[in-house]
Coordinates of C-alpha atoms and ligand atoms in Angstrom, one line a residue:
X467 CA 10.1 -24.6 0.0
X468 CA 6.9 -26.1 -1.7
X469 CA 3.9 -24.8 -1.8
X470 CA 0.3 -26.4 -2.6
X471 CA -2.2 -24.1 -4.6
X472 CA -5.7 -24.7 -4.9
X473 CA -8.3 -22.7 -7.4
X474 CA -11.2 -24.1 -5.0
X475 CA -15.5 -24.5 -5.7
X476 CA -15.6 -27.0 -8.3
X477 CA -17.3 -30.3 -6.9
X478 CA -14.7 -33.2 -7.1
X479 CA -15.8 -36.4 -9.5
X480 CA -14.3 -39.7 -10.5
X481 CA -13.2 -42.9 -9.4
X482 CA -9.6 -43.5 -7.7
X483 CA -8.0 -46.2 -6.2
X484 CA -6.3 -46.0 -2.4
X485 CA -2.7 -46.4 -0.9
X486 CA -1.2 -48.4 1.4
X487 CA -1.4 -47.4 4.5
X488 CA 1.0 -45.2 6.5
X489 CA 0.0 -46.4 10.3
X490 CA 0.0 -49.9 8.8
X491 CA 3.7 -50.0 7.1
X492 CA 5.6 -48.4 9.4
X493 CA 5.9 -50.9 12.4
X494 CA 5.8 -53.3 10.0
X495 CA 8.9 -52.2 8.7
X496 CA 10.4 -51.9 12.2
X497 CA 9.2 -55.3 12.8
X498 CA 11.5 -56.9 9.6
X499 CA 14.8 -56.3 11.8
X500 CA 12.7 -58.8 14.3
X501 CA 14.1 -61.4 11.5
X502 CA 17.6 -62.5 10.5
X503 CA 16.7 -62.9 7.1
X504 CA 14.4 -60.7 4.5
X505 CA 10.7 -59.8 4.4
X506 CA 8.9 -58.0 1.3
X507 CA 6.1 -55.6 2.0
X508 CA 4.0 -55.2 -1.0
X509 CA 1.3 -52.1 -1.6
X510 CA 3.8 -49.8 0.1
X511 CA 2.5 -46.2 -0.1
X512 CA 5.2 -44.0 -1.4
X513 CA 5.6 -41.1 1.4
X514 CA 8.2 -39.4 3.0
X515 CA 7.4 -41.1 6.6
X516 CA 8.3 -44.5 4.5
X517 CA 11.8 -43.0 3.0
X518 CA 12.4 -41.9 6.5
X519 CA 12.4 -45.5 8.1
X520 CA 13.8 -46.9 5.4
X521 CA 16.8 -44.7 5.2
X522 CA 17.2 -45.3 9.2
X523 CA 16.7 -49.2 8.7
X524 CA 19.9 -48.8 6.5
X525 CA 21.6 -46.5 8.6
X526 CA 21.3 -49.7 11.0
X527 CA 22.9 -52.1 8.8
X528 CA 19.9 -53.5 6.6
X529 CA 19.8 -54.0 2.9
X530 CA 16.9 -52.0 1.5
X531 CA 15.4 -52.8 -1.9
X532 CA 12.7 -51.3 -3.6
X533 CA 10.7 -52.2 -7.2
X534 CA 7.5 -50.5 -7.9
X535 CA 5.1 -50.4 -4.4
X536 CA 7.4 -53.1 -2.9
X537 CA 9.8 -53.1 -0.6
X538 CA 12.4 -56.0 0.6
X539 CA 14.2 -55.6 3.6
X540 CA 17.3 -57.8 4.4
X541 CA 18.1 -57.3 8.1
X542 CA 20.5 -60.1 8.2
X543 CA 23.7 -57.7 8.4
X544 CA 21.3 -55.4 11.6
X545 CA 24.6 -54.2 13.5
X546 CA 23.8 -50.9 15.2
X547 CA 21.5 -50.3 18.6
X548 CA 21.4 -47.2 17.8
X549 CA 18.3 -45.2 16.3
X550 CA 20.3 -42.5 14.2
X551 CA 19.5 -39.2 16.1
X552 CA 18.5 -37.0 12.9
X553 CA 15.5 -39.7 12.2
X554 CA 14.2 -40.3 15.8
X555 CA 14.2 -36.3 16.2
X556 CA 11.7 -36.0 13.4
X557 CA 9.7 -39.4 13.4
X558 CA 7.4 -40.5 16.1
X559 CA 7.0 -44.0 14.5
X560 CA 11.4 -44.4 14.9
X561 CA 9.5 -45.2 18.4
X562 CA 8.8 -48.7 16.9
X563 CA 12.3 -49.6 16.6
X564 CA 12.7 -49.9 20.5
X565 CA 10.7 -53.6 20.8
X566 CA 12.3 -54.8 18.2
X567 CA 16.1 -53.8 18.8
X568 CA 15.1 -55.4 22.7
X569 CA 13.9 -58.4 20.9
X570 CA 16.9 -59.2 18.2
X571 CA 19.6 -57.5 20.1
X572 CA 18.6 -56.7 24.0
X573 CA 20.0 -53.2 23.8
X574 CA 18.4 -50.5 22.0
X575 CA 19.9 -46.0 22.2
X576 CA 17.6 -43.3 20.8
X577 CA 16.5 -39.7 21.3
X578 CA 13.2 -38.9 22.5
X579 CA 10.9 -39.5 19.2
X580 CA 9.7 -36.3 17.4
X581 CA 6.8 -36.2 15.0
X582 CA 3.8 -34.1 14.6
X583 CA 3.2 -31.7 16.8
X584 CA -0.2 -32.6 18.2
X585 CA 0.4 -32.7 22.0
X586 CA 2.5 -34.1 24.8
X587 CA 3.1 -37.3 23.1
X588 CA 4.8 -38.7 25.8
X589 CA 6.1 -42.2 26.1
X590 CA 5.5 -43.7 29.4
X591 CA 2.9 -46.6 28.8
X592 CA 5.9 -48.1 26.2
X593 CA 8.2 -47.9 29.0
X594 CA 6.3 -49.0 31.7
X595 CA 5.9 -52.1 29.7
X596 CA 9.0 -52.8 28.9
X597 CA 10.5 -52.2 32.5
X598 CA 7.4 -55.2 33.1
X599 CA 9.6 -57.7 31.0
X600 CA 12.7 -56.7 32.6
X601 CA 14.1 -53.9 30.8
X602 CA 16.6 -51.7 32.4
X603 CA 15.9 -47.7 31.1
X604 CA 18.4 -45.0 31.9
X605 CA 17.0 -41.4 30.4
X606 CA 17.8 -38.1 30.1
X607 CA 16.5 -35.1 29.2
X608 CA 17.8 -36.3 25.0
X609 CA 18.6 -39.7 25.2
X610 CA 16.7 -42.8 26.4
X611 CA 19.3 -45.8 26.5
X612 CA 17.5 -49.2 27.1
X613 CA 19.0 -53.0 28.0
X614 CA 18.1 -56.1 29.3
X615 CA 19.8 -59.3 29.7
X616 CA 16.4 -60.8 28.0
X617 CA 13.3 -59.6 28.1
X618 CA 10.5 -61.7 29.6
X619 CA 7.0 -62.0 29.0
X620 CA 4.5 -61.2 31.5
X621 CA 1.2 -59.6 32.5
X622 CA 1.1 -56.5 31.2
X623 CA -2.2 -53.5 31.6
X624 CA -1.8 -50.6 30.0
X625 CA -3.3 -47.6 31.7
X626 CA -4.5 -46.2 28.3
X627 CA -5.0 -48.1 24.7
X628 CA -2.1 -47.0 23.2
X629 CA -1.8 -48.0 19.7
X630 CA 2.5 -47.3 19.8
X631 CA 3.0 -49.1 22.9
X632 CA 0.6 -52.4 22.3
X633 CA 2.5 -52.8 18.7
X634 CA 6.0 -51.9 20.5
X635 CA 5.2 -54.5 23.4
X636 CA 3.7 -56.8 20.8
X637 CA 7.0 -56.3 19.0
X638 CA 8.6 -57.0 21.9
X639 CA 7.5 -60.0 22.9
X640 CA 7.2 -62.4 19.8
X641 CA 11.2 -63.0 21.0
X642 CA 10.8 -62.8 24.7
X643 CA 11.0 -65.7 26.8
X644 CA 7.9 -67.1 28.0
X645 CA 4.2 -65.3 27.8
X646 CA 2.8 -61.8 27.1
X647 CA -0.5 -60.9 28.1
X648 CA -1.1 -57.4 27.3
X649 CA -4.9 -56.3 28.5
X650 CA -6.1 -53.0 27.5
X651 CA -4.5 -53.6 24.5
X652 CA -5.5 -51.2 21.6
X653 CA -7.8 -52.2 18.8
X654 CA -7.3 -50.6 15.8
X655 CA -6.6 -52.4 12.7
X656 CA -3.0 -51.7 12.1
X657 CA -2.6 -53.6 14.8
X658 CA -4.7 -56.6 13.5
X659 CA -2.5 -56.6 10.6
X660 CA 0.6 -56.0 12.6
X661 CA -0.3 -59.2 14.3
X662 CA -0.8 -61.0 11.0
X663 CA 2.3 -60.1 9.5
X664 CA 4.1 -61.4 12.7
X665 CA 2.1 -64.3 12.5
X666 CA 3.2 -64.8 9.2
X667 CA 7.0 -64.5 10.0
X668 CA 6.7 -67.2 12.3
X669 CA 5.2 -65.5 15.6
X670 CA 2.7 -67.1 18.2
X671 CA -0.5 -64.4 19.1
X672 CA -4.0 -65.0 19.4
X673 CA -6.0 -62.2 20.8
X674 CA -5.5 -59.3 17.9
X675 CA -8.4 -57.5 17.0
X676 CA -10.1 -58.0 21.0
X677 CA -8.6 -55.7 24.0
X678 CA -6.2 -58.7 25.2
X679 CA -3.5 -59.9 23.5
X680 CA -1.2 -63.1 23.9
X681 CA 1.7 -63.5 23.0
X682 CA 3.8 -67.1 23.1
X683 CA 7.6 -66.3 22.9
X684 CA 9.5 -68.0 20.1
X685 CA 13.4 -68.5 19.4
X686 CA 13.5 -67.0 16.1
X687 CA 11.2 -66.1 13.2
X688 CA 11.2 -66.2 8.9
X689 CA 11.1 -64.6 6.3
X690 CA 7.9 -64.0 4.7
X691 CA 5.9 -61.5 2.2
X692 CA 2.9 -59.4 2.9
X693 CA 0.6 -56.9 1.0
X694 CA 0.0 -54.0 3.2
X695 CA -4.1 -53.3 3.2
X696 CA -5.3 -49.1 1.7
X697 CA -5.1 -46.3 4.3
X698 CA -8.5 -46.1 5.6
X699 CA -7.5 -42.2 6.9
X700 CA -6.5 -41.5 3.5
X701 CA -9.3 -43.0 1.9
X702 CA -11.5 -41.3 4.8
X703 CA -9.6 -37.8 3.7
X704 CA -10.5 -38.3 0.1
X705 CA -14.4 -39.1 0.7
X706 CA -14.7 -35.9 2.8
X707 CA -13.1 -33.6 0.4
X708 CA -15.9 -35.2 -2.4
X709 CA -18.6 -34.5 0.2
X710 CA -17.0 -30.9 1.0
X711 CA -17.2 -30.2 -2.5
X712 CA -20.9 -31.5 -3.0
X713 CA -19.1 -33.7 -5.5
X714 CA -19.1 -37.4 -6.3
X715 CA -16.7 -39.9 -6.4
X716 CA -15.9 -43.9 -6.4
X717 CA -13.4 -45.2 -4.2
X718 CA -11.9 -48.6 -4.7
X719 CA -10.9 -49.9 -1.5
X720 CA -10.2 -53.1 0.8
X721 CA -10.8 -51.8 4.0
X722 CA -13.8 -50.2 4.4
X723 CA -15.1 -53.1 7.4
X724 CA -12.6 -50.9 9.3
X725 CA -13.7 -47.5 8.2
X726 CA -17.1 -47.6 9.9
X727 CA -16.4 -44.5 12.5
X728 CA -15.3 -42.6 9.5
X729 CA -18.0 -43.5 7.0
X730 CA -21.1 -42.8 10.0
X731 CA -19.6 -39.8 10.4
X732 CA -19.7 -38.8 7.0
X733 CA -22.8 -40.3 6.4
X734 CA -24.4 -37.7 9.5
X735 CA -22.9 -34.7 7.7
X736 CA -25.3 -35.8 4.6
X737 CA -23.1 -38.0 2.6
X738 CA -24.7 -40.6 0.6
X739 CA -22.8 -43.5 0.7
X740 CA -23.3 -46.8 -1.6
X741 CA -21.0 -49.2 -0.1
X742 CA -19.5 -52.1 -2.2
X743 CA -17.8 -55.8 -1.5
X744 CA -14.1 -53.5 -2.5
X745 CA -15.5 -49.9 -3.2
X746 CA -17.5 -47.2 -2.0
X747 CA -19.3 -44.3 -3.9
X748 CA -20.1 -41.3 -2.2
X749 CA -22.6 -38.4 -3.4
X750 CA -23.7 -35.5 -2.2
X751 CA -26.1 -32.8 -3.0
X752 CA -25.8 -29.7 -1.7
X753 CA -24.1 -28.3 1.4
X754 CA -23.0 -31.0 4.3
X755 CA -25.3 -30.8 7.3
X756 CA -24.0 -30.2 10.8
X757 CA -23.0 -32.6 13.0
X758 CA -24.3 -32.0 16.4
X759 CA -21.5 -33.7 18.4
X760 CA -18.9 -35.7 17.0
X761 CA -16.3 -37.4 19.1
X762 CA -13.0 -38.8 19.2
X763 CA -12.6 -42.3 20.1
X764 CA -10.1 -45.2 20.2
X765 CA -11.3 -48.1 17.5
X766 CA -13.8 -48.8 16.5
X767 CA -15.0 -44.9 17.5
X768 CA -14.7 -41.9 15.2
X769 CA -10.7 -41.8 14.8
X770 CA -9.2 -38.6 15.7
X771 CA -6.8 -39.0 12.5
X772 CA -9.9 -37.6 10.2
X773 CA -11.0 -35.2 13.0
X774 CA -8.7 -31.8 11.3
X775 CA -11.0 -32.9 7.6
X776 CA -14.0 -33.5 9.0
X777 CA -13.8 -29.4 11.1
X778 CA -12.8 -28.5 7.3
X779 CA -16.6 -30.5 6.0
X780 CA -18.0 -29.2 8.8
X781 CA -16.3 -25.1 8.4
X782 CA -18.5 -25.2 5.1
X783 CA -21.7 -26.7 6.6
X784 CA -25.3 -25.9 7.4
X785 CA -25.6 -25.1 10.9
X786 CA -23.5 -25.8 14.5
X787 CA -21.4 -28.5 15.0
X788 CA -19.4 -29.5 17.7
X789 CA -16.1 -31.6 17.8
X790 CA -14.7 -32.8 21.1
X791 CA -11.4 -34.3 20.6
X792 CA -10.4 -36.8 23.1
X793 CA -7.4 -38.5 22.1
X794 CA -4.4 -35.8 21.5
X795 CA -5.0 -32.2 23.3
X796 CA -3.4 -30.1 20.7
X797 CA -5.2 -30.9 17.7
X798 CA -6.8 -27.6 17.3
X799 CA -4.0 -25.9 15.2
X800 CA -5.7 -25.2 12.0
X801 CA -8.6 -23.4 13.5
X802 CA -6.4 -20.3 13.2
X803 CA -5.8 -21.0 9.6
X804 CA -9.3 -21.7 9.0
X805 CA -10.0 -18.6 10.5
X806 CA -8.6 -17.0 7.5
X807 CA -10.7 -18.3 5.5
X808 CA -14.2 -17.0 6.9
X809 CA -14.5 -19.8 8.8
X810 CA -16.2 -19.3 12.2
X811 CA -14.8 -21.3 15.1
X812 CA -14.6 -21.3 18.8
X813 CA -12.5 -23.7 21.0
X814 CA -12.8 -24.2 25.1
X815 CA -10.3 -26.5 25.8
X816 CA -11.2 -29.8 24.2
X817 CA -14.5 -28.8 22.0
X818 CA -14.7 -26.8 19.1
X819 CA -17.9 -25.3 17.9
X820 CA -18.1 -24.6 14.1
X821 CA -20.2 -22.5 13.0
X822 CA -20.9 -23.4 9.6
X823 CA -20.7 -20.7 6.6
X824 CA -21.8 -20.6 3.5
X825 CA -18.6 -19.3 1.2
X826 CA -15.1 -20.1 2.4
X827 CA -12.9 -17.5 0.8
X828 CA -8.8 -18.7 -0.5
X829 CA -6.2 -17.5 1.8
X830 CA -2.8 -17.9 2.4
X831 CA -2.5 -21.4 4.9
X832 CA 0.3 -22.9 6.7
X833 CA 0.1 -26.7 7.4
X834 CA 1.3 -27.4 10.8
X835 CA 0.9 -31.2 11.2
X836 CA -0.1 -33.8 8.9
X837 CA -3.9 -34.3 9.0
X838 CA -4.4 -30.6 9.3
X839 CA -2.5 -30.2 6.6
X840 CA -4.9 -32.4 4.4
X841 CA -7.5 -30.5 6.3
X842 CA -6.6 -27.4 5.0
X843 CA -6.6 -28.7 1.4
X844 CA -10.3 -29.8 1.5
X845 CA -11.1 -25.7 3.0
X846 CA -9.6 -24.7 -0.1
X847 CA -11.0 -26.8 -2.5
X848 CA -14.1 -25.6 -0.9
X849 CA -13.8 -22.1 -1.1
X850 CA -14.1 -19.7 -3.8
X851 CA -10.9 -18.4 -5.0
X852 CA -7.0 -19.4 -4.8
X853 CA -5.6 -20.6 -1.5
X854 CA -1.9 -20.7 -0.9
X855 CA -0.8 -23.9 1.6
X856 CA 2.6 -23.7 2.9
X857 CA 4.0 -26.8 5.2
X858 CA 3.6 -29.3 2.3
X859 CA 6.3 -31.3 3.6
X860 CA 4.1 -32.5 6.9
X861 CA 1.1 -33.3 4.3
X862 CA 3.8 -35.4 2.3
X863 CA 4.4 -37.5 4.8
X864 CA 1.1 -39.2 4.8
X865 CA 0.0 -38.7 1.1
X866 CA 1.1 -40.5 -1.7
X867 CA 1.2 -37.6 -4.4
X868 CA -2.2 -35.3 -2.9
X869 CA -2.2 -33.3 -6.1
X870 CA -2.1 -35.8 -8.7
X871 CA -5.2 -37.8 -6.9
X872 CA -6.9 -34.4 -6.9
X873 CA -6.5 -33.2 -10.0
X874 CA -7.3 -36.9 -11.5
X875 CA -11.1 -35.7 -9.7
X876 CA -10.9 -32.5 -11.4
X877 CA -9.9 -29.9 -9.0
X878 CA -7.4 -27.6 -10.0
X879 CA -4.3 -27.9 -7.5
X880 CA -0.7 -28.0 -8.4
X881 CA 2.2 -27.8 -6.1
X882 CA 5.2 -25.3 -6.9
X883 CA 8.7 -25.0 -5.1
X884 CA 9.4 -21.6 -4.4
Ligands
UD1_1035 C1 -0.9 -43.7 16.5 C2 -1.0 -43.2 15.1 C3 -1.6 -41.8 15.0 C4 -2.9 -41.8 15.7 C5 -2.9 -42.3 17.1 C6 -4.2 -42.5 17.8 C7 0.9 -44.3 14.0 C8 2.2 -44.2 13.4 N1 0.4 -43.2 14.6 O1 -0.1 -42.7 17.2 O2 -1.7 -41.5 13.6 O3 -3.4 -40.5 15.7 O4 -2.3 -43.6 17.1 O5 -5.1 -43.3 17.0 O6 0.3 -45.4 14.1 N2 0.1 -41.7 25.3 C9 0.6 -41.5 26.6 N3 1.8 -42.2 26.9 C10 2.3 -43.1 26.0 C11 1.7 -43.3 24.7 C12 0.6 -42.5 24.4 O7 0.1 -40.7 27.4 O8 3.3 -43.7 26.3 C13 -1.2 -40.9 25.0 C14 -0.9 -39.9 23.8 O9 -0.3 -38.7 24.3 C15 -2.3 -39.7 23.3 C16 -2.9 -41.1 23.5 O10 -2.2 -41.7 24.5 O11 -3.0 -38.7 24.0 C17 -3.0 -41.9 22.2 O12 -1.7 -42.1 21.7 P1 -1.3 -43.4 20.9 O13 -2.4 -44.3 20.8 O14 0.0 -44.0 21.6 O15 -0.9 -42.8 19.5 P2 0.4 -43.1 18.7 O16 0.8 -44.5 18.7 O17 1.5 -42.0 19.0

């Protein structure tokens, strides 16, 4: 077992660059088995999500190469409809495998997807859809087994903007004979460059970016190379724990024009922010402010990815805040661990109220889901003392070596297996 320690209450400073980003590469790699050939990813971040798909991609039959922060995937050899049971069980995103394996092979077995525990999670608004372009589903209470004797575009609305289900549909569809419209689509801008990198391989969409997407079926795509844009929740996590820790630091980044939720959130808990053409410095003197209401929206709204780091900002503020999360209904979990910190806060179903205080004190932490997880690392860089975070593995498998980037801003963290 690993465990992260933190000596926390020195202010973070320094400049650091960003990884690729996690919700960005993942159905991008699903999407290479769309292809009959190869397709290199470039600015791959290196997390344990990626090795996941990747070792499930090769469970299926594809060549996997890797050299530096690229990756080349050969999918010409694809022979399994199967997503391998120990993978799906523990990723979510094994999810984006369904459109595709519908799309190169019309047949596609898998458990029900696992991932981090923060809610129901279920997956009806994927299935809906794909029963819309005549897929056959037959489900129990493990397995979901899904056919068709070709899928077929149509007119698809999708009762919420689900970012899984437009990419899987999206997925879906670039193969499927005739048009996709999918209205209600999500927006966010994995799915912009999702669409891109299709587009790239050969695929026909216009719409990306707006709520309604088009897709034109085609008979096959190409190979093609892409360079995967930073993780604007990592980069989001990173800013916050400099503003927790009334420190300063430069960020080199290319996608800040889709980090504006985050960075007006952090700018109303008293971050100064000097934004750049491919960088942003943030400073901040003294204690963040509170935050009288901050919600959780689809794109372009304040993401609920960075909602567990901003609580943490906000656990160590001046004044009352309140945080109404509106997207996942279990994203509360590290209120408890918080809690042993000092931290004051009070949750009625989906709204916290924080209470800010004015010393966080180390504790002993367990990480519980990914974001919290990072969450928890910013309280204890905060506080005074030595905090003890167990659950590394769940941080790991959104950020690309956490300690090194924060000990390269001065704050003294190390990670020790036990
Ligand atoms: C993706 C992101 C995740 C982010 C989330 C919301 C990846 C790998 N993960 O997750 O980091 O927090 O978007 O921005 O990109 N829902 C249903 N039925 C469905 C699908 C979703 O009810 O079939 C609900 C979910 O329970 C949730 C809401 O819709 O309440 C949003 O989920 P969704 O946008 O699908 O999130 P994910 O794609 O799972």
């Amino acid at each position: 077992m690993s465990v992260i320690y933190v000596d926390g209450g020195r202010p973070l400073r320094g400049e650091i660059g960003l990884q690729g980003s996690k919700n960005t590469v993942l159905p991008m790699l699903a999407a290479s088995i769309l292809n009959k050939g190869s397709l290199r990813l470039n600015h791959c971040p290196k997390i344990a999500d990626v090795d996941s798909m990747l070792a499930l991609l090769e469970q299926m039959g594809c060549l996997v190469k890797r050299d530096g922060d690229s990756i080349e995937i050969d999918a010409s050899s694809l022979d399994s409809v199967q997503v391998a049971p120990e993978y799906g069980k523990r990723m979510r995103s094994s999810l984006f495998l369904l459109g595709p394996m519908l799309g190169r092979m019309k047949r596609a077995v898998a458990v029900y997807p696992g991932g981090c525990v923060i809610g129901e999670r279920p997956i009806d608004i994927h299935l809906a859809a794909f029963r819309r372009m005549q897929v056959e589903i037959e489900e129990n209470a493990e397995f979901l087994s899904l056919s068709t004797a070709g899928l077929k575009g149509n007119r698809i609305i999708l009762g919420f903007p689900s970012v899984g289900a437009t990419e899987n549909v999206v997925m879906a569809a670039v193969l499927a004979e005739g048009t996709t419209c999918i209205y209600n689509a999500a927006r966010e801008p994995e799915i912009i460059e999702l669409c891109l990198l299709l587009k790239a391989m050969g695929a026909d969409i216009s719409g990306e970016g707006s709520g309604c997407l088009r897709i034109r079926g085609v008979k096959r795509l190409h190979d093609a190379e892409y360079t995967v844009k930073g993780d604007r929740i990592v980069a989001g996590t990173y800013l916050a724990a400099a503003l927790a820790t009334q420190g300063e630091i430069l960020l080199e980044t290319d996608c800040l024009f889709h980090m504006e939720g985050i960075l007006r959130a952090l700018e109303r808990a008293g971050a100064r922010l000097f934004i750049g053409k491919d960088h942003v410095r943030l400073i901040s003197r003294g204690r963040a402010g509170r935050v009288r209401r901050l919600v959780t929206e689809p794109y372009p709204g304040f993401p609920t990815d960075m909602q567990s780091q901003m609580m943490a900002v906000l656990a160590g503020a001046r004044g009352v805040s309140v945080i109404e999360e509106r997207i996942f209904e279990s994203r509360f979990r590290i209120c408890e661990e918080l809690r042993r910190m000092g931290a004051i806060i009070e949750t009625d179903g989906p709204r916290a109220r924080i209470c800010g205080v004015s010393e966080l004190s180390g504790a002993r932490m367990e990480a519980k889901e990914l974001r919290g997880g990072a969450a928890l690392i910013i309280a204890a860089l905060m506080a005074e003392g030595e905090s003890a975070i167990e659950g590394v593995g769940y941080i790991e498998r959104g950020y690309e070596d956490i300690c090194g980037v924060l000990s390269s801003l001065g704050a003294r963290i190390k990670k020790e297996e036990c």
